[in-house]
Amino acid sequence: MSALPKWKIKKNDQVIVITGKDQGKIGRVMRVFPQEGRALVEKVNVVKRHTKPTMKNRQGGIVEKESSIHLSNLMLIDPKDGKGTRVGFRIQGDKKTRFSKRTKELIQVK
């Protein structure tokens, strides 16, 4: 079994989409799927889903919802200047922390 790549995007990070139909959109990561290398981002990659009427949703019809997007199409937002940045890791004491390679600023998870 091959080792999985270490993804640098986590839940609640602000990200920007760098390629695809939603290029340039900014959103918050709601969930990360590290096994598939995908993430669910708020108001990005919205798809229309045709649903049947059920006990929960008596109306049915066409529902819009977010679909996952590949992590390689996302870039973290720099906390200092609000632009996309690559991510690096530092060891501070006994903790591993993420930092912006653009401004060398630490990235805090909200």
Tab-separated table of N, CA and C in Angstrom:
chain	number	residue	atom	x	y	z
A	1	MET	N	0.834	-1.187	0.000
A	1	MET	CA	0.000	0.000	0.000
A	1	MET	C	0.875	1.246	0.000
A	2	SER	N	0.577	2.177	-0.889
A	2	SER	CA	1.372	3.394	-0.974
A	2	SER	C	0.930	4.397	0.091
A	3	ALA	N	1.856	5.247	0.480
A	3	ALA	CA	1.542	6.259	1.494
A	3	ALA	C	0.710	7.369	0.869
A	4	LEU	N	-0.257	7.875	1.618
A	4	LEU	CA	-1.080	8.982	1.150
A	4	LEU	C	-0.302	10.283	1.248
A	5	PRO	N	-0.525	11.212	0.320
A	5	PRO	CA	0.148	12.508	0.441
A	5	PRO	C	-0.390	13.277	1.632
A	6	LYS	N	0.441	14.118	2.224
A	6	LYS	CA	0.039	14.926	3.371
A	6	LYS	C	-0.632	16.187	2.849
A	7	TRP	N	-1.970	16.246	2.944
A	7	TRP	CA	-2.703	17.410	2.473
A	7	TRP	C	-2.565	18.539	3.476
A	8	LYS	N	-2.448	19.747	2.997
A	8	LYS	CA	-2.159	20.898	3.855
A	8	LYS	C	-3.379	21.753	4.134
A	9	ILE	N	-4.549	21.316	3.676
A	9	ILE	CA	-5.784	22.060	3.889
A	9	ILE	C	-6.620	21.334	4.918
A	10	LYS	N	-7.139	22.088	5.887
A	10	LYS	CA	-7.915	21.506	6.975
A	10	LYS	C	-9.295	22.154	7.052
A	11	LYS	N	-10.156	21.581	7.884
A	11	LYS	CA	-11.500	22.098	8.089
A	11	LYS	C	-11.440	23.531	8.619
A	12	ASN	N	-12.372	24.375	8.174
A	12	ASN	CA	-12.505	25.788	8.555
A	12	ASN	C	-11.435	26.708	7.970
A	13	ASP	N	-10.587	26.229	7.064
A	13	ASP	CA	-9.626	27.096	6.380
A	13	ASP	C	-10.348	27.907	5.312
A	14	GLN	N	-9.881	29.122	5.073
A	14	GLN	CA	-10.370	29.932	3.964
A	14	GLN	C	-9.519	29.563	2.755
A	15	VAL	N	-10.165	29.172	1.644
A	15	VAL	CA	-9.432	28.760	0.452
A	15	VAL	C	-9.959	29.503	-0.772
A	16	ILE	N	-9.136	29.519	-1.821
A	16	ILE	CA	-9.523	30.082	-3.106
A	16	ILE	C	-9.386	28.977	-4.145
A	17	VAL	N	-10.321	28.938	-5.090
A	17	VAL	CA	-10.276	27.939	-6.156
A	17	VAL	C	-9.363	28.477	-7.250
A	18	ILE	N	-8.350	27.680	-7.647
A	18	ILE	CA	-7.364	28.174	-8.611
A	18	ILE	C	-7.619	27.686	-10.036
A	19	THR	N	-8.422	26.628	-10.223
A	19	THR	CA	-8.754	26.169	-11.573
A	19	THR	C	-10.184	25.662	-11.614
A	20	GLY	N	-10.721	25.534	-12.817
A	20	GLY	CA	-12.052	24.970	-12.998
A	20	GLY	C	-13.117	26.032	-13.181
A	21	LYS	N	-14.380	25.575	-13.188
A	21	LYS	CA	-15.501	26.484	-13.468
A	21	LYS	C	-15.703	27.533	-12.378
A	22	ASP	N	-15.250	27.253	-11.147
A	22	ASP	CA	-15.408	28.188	-10.031
A	22	ASP	C	-14.121	28.940	-9.721
A	23	GLN	N	-13.244	29.069	-10.692
A	23	GLN	CA	-11.954	29.730	-10.480
A	23	GLN	C	-12.134	31.132	-9.913
A	24	GLY	N	-11.380	31.445	-8.844
A	24	GLY	CA	-11.429	32.763	-8.224
A	24	GLY	C	-12.393	32.863	-7.058
A	25	LYS	N	-13.263	31.873	-6.879
A	25	LYS	CA	-14.208	31.915	-5.759
A	25	LYS	C	-13.492	31.595	-4.456
A	26	ILE	N	-13.950	32.250	-3.382
A	26	ILE	CA	-13.375	32.047	-2.053
A	26	ILE	C	-14.438	31.431	-1.169
A	27	GLY	N	-14.037	30.463	-0.340
A	27	GLY	CA	-14.985	29.817	0.555
A	27	GLY	C	-14.293	29.167	1.733
A	28	ARG	N	-15.107	28.688	2.674
A	28	ARG	CA	-14.603	28.026	3.875
A	28	ARG	C	-14.741	26.516	3.689
A	29	VAL	N	-13.708	25.781	4.079
A	29	VAL	CA	-13.734	24.321	3.964
A	29	VAL	C	-14.648	23.767	5.049
A	30	MET	N	-15.690	23.035	4.634
A	30	MET	CA	-16.634	22.456	5.585
A	30	MET	C	-16.202	21.053	5.999
A	31	ARG	N	-15.589	20.311	5.075
A	31	ARG	CA	-15.185	18.941	5.370
A	31	ARG	C	-14.073	18.535	4.412
A	32	VAL	N	-13.127	17.725	4.888
A	32	VAL	CA	-12.032	17.237	4.060
A	32	VAL	C	-12.116	15.713	4.003
A	33	PHE	N	-11.928	15.162	2.807
A	33	PHE	CA	-11.889	13.715	2.603
A	33	PHE	C	-10.461	13.339	2.191
A	34	PRO	N	-9.560	13.079	3.152
A	34	PRO	CA	-8.149	12.862	2.818
A	34	PRO	C	-7.896	11.600	1.990
A	35	GLN	N	-8.724	10.578	2.159
A	35	GLN	CA	-8.535	9.346	1.392
A	35	GLN	C	-8.730	9.604	-0.109
A	36	GLU	N	-9.719	10.421	-0.441
A	36	GLU	CA	-9.995	10.720	-1.843
A	36	GLU	C	-9.230	11.946	-2.331
A	37	GLY	N	-8.677	12.738	-1.391
A	37	GLY	CA	-7.972	13.964	-1.767
A	37	GLY	C	-8.930	15.055	-2.216
A	38	ARG	N	-10.094	15.120	-1.563
A	38	ARG	CA	-11.123	16.082	-1.943
A	38	ARG	C	-11.613	16.845	-0.719
A	39	ALA	N	-12.280	17.977	-0.964
A	39	ALA	CA	-12.825	18.792	0.125
A	39	ALA	C	-14.169	19.362	-0.288
A	40	LEU	N	-14.999	19.620	0.713
A	40	LEU	CA	-16.299	20.244	0.514
A	40	LEU	C	-16.146	21.706	0.930
A	41	VAL	N	-16.355	22.621	-0.020
A	41	VAL	CA	-16.149	24.045	0.235
A	41	VAL	C	-17.484	24.769	0.084
A	42	GLU	N	-17.732	25.694	1.029
A	42	GLU	CA	-18.976	26.455	1.054
A	42	GLU	C	-19.155	27.271	-0.229
A	43	LYS	N	-20.323	27.143	-0.885
A	43	LYS	CA	-20.720	27.921	-2.054
A	43	LYS	C	-19.777	27.755	-3.251
A	44	VAL	N	-19.094	26.601	-3.325
A	44	VAL	CA	-18.215	26.299	-4.451
A	44	VAL	C	-18.610	24.947	-5.020
A	45	ASN	N	-18.579	24.816	-6.338
A	45	ASN	CA	-18.928	23.575	-7.034
A	45	ASN	C	-20.362	23.149	-6.708
A	46	VAL	N	-21.281	24.091	-6.848
A	46	VAL	CA	-22.691	23.833	-6.554
A	46	VAL	C	-23.305	23.054	-7.716
A	47	VAL	N	-23.990	21.934	-7.395
A	47	VAL	CA	-24.633	21.098	-8.401
A	47	VAL	C	-26.127	21.022	-8.105
A	48	LYS	N	-26.902	20.694	-9.140
A	48	LYS	CA	-28.344	20.539	-8.963
A	48	LYS	C	-28.654	19.066	-8.840
A	49	ARG	N	-29.415	18.723	-7.822
A	49	ARG	CA	-29.757	17.333	-7.530
A	49	ARG	C	-31.265	17.170	-7.644
A	50	HIS	N	-31.718	16.235	-8.461
A	50	HIS	CA	-33.149	15.963	-8.621
A	50	HIS	C	-33.552	14.936	-7.570
A	51	THR	N	-34.423	15.320	-6.637
A	51	THR	CA	-34.789	14.428	-5.532
A	51	THR	C	-36.260	14.042	-5.595
A	52	LYS	N	-36.518	12.824	-5.169
A	52	LYS	CA	-37.899	12.343	-5.078
A	52	LYS	C	-38.524	12.855	-3.789
A	53	PRO	N	-39.824	12.965	-3.747
A	53	PRO	CA	-40.472	13.327	-2.474
A	53	PRO	C	-40.269	12.211	-1.441
A	54	THR	N	-39.920	12.598	-0.213
A	54	THR	CA	-39.730	11.639	0.885
A	54	THR	C	-40.493	12.145	2.103
A	55	MET	N	-40.383	11.399	3.210
A	55	MET	CA	-41.035	11.832	4.442
A	55	MET	C	-40.408	13.138	4.957
A	56	LYS	N	-39.088	13.264	4.817
A	56	LYS	CA	-38.408	14.493	5.260
A	56	LYS	C	-38.718	15.649	4.313
A	57	ASN	N	-38.575	15.386	3.017
A	57	ASN	CA	-38.769	16.417	2.000
A	57	ASN	C	-40.000	16.052	1.174
A	58	ARG	N	-41.139	16.490	1.609
A	58	ARG	CA	-42.398	16.112	0.965
A	58	ARG	C	-42.526	16.695	-0.448
A	59	GLN	N	-41.897	17.824	-0.683
A	59	GLN	CA	-42.016	18.501	-1.969
A	59	GLN	C	-41.220	17.786	-3.058
A	60	GLY	N	-39.960	17.407	-2.752
A	60	GLY	CA	-39.100	16.862	-3.790
A	60	GLY	C	-38.631	17.985	-4.696
A	61	GLY	N	-38.199	17.661	-5.915
A	61	GLY	CA	-37.813	18.684	-6.878
A	61	GLY	C	-36.314	18.813	-7.028
A	62	ILE	N	-35.884	19.962	-7.530
A	62	ILE	CA	-34.468	20.200	-7.800
A	62	ILE	C	-33.856	20.953	-6.619
A	63	VAL	N	-32.812	20.355	-6.030
A	63	VAL	CA	-32.137	20.932	-4.861
A	63	VAL	C	-30.697	21.259	-5.252
A	64	GLU	N	-30.230	22.452	-4.890
A	64	GLU	CA	-28.840	22.818	-5.138
A	64	GLU	C	-28.016	22.522	-3.896
A	65	LYS	N	-26.855	21.858	-4.091
A	65	LYS	CA	-25.966	21.558	-2.969
A	65	LYS	C	-24.522	21.556	-3.442
A	66	GLU	N	-23.608	21.677	-2.478
A	66	GLU	CA	-22.191	21.696	-2.804
A	66	GLU	C	-21.700	20.275	-3.063
A	67	SER	N	-20.797	20.153	-4.017
A	67	SER	CA	-20.142	18.884	-4.297
A	67	SER	C	-18.664	19.050	-3.948
A	68	SER	N	-17.970	17.933	-3.749
A	68	SER	CA	-16.561	18.030	-3.357
A	68	SER	C	-15.704	18.474	-4.541
A	69	ILE	N	-14.557	19.035	-4.218
A	69	ILE	CA	-13.612	19.525	-5.224
A	69	ILE	C	-12.234	18.993	-4.842
A	70	HIS	N	-11.400	18.692	-5.832
A	70	HIS	CA	-10.088	18.113	-5.547
A	70	HIS	C	-9.188	19.136	-4.850
A	71	LEU	N	-8.388	18.655	-3.891
A	71	LEU	CA	-7.544	19.545	-3.093
A	71	LEU	C	-6.470	20.252	-3.926
A	72	SER	N	-6.081	19.657	-5.052
A	72	SER	CA	-5.068	20.305	-5.893
A	72	SER	C	-5.626	21.549	-6.581
A	73	ASN	N	-6.950	21.702	-6.611
A	73	ASN	CA	-7.576	22.877	-7.218
A	73	ASN	C	-7.826	23.994	-6.204
A	74	LEU	N	-7.400	23.791	-4.963
A	74	LEU	CA	-7.611	24.777	-3.902
A	74	LEU	C	-6.275	25.317	-3.425
A	75	MET	N	-6.293	26.588	-2.996
A	75	MET	CA	-5.100	27.204	-2.419
A	75	MET	C	-5.518	27.976	-1.173
A	76	LEU	N	-4.758	27.834	-0.113
A	76	LEU	CA	-5.064	28.492	1.148
A	76	LEU	C	-4.930	30.007	1.012
A	77	ILE	N	-5.783	30.736	1.718
A	77	ILE	CA	-5.727	32.204	1.724
A	77	ILE	C	-4.727	32.649	2.790
A	78	ASP	N	-3.827	33.547	2.391
A	78	ASP	CA	-2.833	34.087	3.324
A	78	ASP	C	-3.531	34.961	4.360
A	79	PRO	N	-3.281	34.749	5.665
A	79	PRO	CA	-3.967	35.541	6.690
A	79	PRO	C	-3.587	37.026	6.679
A	80	LYS	N	-2.437	37.352	6.134
A	80	LYS	CA	-1.970	38.729	6.164
A	80	LYS	C	-2.528	39.575	5.007
A	81	ASP	N	-2.405	39.083	3.757
A	81	ASP	CA	-2.818	39.908	2.617
A	81	ASP	C	-4.020	39.383	1.847
A	82	GLY	N	-4.569	38.232	2.218
A	82	GLY	CA	-5.800	37.743	1.608
A	82	GLY	C	-5.640	37.145	0.219
A	83	LYS	N	-4.416	36.827	-0.181
A	83	LYS	CA	-4.172	36.203	-1.474
A	83	LYS	C	-3.821	34.732	-1.266
A	84	GLY	N	-3.843	33.963	-2.347
A	84	GLY	CA	-3.513	32.544	-2.263
A	84	GLY	C	-2.049	32.327	-1.917
A	85	THR	N	-1.768	31.269	-1.151
A	85	THR	CA	-0.401	30.986	-0.744
A	85	THR	C	-0.158	29.487	-0.643
A	86	ARG	N	1.094	29.104	-0.773
A	86	ARG	CA	1.467	27.723	-0.507
A	86	ARG	C	1.695	27.585	0.992
A	87	VAL	N	1.721	26.340	1.472
A	87	VAL	CA	1.806	26.090	2.913
A	87	VAL	C	3.080	25.331	3.227
A	88	GLY	N	3.741	25.742	4.308
A	88	GLY	CA	4.901	25.030	4.815
A	88	GLY	C	4.660	24.623	6.252
A	89	PHE	N	5.554	23.790	6.778
A	89	PHE	CA	5.440	23.339	8.157
A	89	PHE	C	6.685	23.725	8.934
A	90	ARG	N	6.493	24.067	10.204
A	90	ARG	CA	7.586	24.374	11.129
A	90	ARG	C	7.369	23.590	12.408
A	91	ILE	N	8.440	23.238	13.064
A	91	ILE	CA	8.358	22.614	14.372
A	91	ILE	C	8.681	23.696	15.400
A	92	GLN	N	7.694	24.019	16.251
A	92	GLN	CA	7.902	25.017	17.297
A	92	GLN	C	7.733	24.318	18.634
A	93	GLY	N	8.853	24.103	19.312
A	93	GLY	CA	8.807	23.338	20.564
A	93	GLY	C	8.505	21.891	20.235
A	94	ASP	N	7.354	21.418	20.695
A	94	ASP	CA	6.964	20.042	20.387
A	94	ASP	C	5.737	19.997	19.472
A	95	LYS	N	5.371	21.164	18.880
A	95	LYS	CA	4.203	21.226	18.001
A	95	LYS	C	4.610	21.494	16.556
A	96	LYS	N	3.871	20.882	15.634
A	96	LYS	CA	4.068	21.120	14.212
A	96	LYS	C	3.030	22.146	13.769
A	97	THR	N	3.477	23.280	13.235
A	97	THR	CA	2.561	24.351	12.851
A	97	THR	C	2.676	24.630	11.358
A	98	ARG	N	1.588	25.157	10.791
A	98	ARG	CA	1.585	25.538	9.381
A	98	ARG	C	1.900	27.027	9.257
A	99	PHE	N	2.591	27.392	8.168
A	99	PHE	CA	2.860	28.801	7.922
A	99	PHE	C	2.724	29.107	6.435
A	100	SER	N	2.468	30.371	6.134
A	100	SER	CA	2.323	30.826	4.760
A	100	SER	C	3.704	31.020	4.152
A	101	LYS	N	3.943	30.442	3.003
A	101	LYS	CA	5.240	30.614	2.348
A	101	LYS	C	5.345	31.991	1.706
A	102	ARG	N	4.213	32.667	1.527
A	102	ARG	CA	4.191	33.985	0.909
A	102	ARG	C	4.684	35.059	1.878
A	103	THR	N	4.154	35.059	3.110
A	103	THR	CA	4.517	36.112	4.067
A	103	THR	C	5.172	35.566	5.348
A	104	LYS	N	5.383	34.265	5.408
A	104	LYS	CA	6.001	33.591	6.580
A	104	LYS	C	5.160	33.732	7.838
A	105	GLU	N	3.863	34.050	7.679
A	105	GLU	CA	2.927	34.233	8.789
A	105	GLU	C	2.344	32.875	9.207
A	106	LEU	N	2.167	32.649	10.516
A	106	LEU	CA	1.554	31.418	10.990
A	106	LEU	C	0.083	31.356	10.592
A	107	ILE	N	-0.401	30.156	10.268
A	107	ILE	CA	-1.789	29.964	9.882
A	107	ILE	C	-2.528	29.359	11.073
A	108	GLN	N	-3.546	30.059	11.552
A	108	GLN	CA	-4.334	29.614	12.685
A	108	GLN	C	-5.643	29.019	12.175
A	109	VAL	N	-6.030	27.858	12.696
A	109	VAL	CA	-7.326	27.275	12.350
A	109	VAL	C	-8.367	27.911	13.229
A	110	LYS	N	-9.471	28.407	12.613
A	110	LYS	CA	-10.505	29.113	13.371
A	110	LYS	C	-11.497	28.148	13.938
